[in-house]
């Protein structure tokens, strides 16, 4: 009898490298060689397939895949019925949500969506954009864009709805944002029947737990140090901890060991303060996962 496997969709394209790196930090090594749509993975219970994020919900709903990772924007756009297991705030370049924004040329007279009545809007996110303008009772013509959407105004469209992380691409194309249509982040989604299967549900939930642990660890490090108990309050006051630090008594009853988690960005300011407050033997160590 063949071993049971969970069929998992990995988003092909802009999210691919970030997703594979996230799985690496979570404990799974996925090997994509650029030619095959079926990357290897060091887990005999998983079978991975590369699928474009825009199509992920379709194949998950049909049961071709048991689960997959895609932006919630594409789930909403598709209108398909899948289980959203967890949100995972990571993207191609940052650890923040992305935005679908309404943008016009810098020299355009338009300042708000209501002024675009009767105009042409180019976007990949057609249904969401139609619903956005319908909610404002603004009649527009929404055209599907096959890519390079930023170059379409003003000759091919009056405005666009485009996804952005930092806004740099829009600025480079001399576009000005006038509104946010929706925010989006990656979600782990599942087929409803698969998520009702006890073994598959447990496997999907385990993946969710470990991916969230890897995301929680991004940009954070562990810090441990020794402190004389008479200086403990001063040291604790300098410590912006993720949670209450762990305090352990050493063999010398007058000393304690502290272990905590910090944002890596604050270390250059915090470590000198800890040293001045009486901490010694300060050791920084990397983190792969934080499971809360």
Coordinates of C-alpha atoms in Angstrom, one line a residue, residues 13 25 45 51 60 89 98 133 142 166 189 197 205 259 269 284:
X13 CA 7.1 33.2 -9.3
X25 CA 13.9 28.0 8.5
X45 CA 4.9 12.6 3.8
X51 CA 1.8 26.5 -9.0
X60 CA -6.8 23.5 -3.8
X89 CA 3.0 37.8 6.9
X98 CA 1.4 44.1 0.4
X133 CA -15.6 50.8 -7.6
X142 CA -12.0 47.5 -15.7
X166 CA 7.4 49.7 -1.1
X189 CA -5.1 27.4 2.5
X197 CA -9.2 14.1 7.1
X205 CA -1.6 22.2 11.3
X259 CA 17.8 34.2 28.7
X269 CA 21.8 50.1 21.7
X284 CA 23.9 36.5 21.2

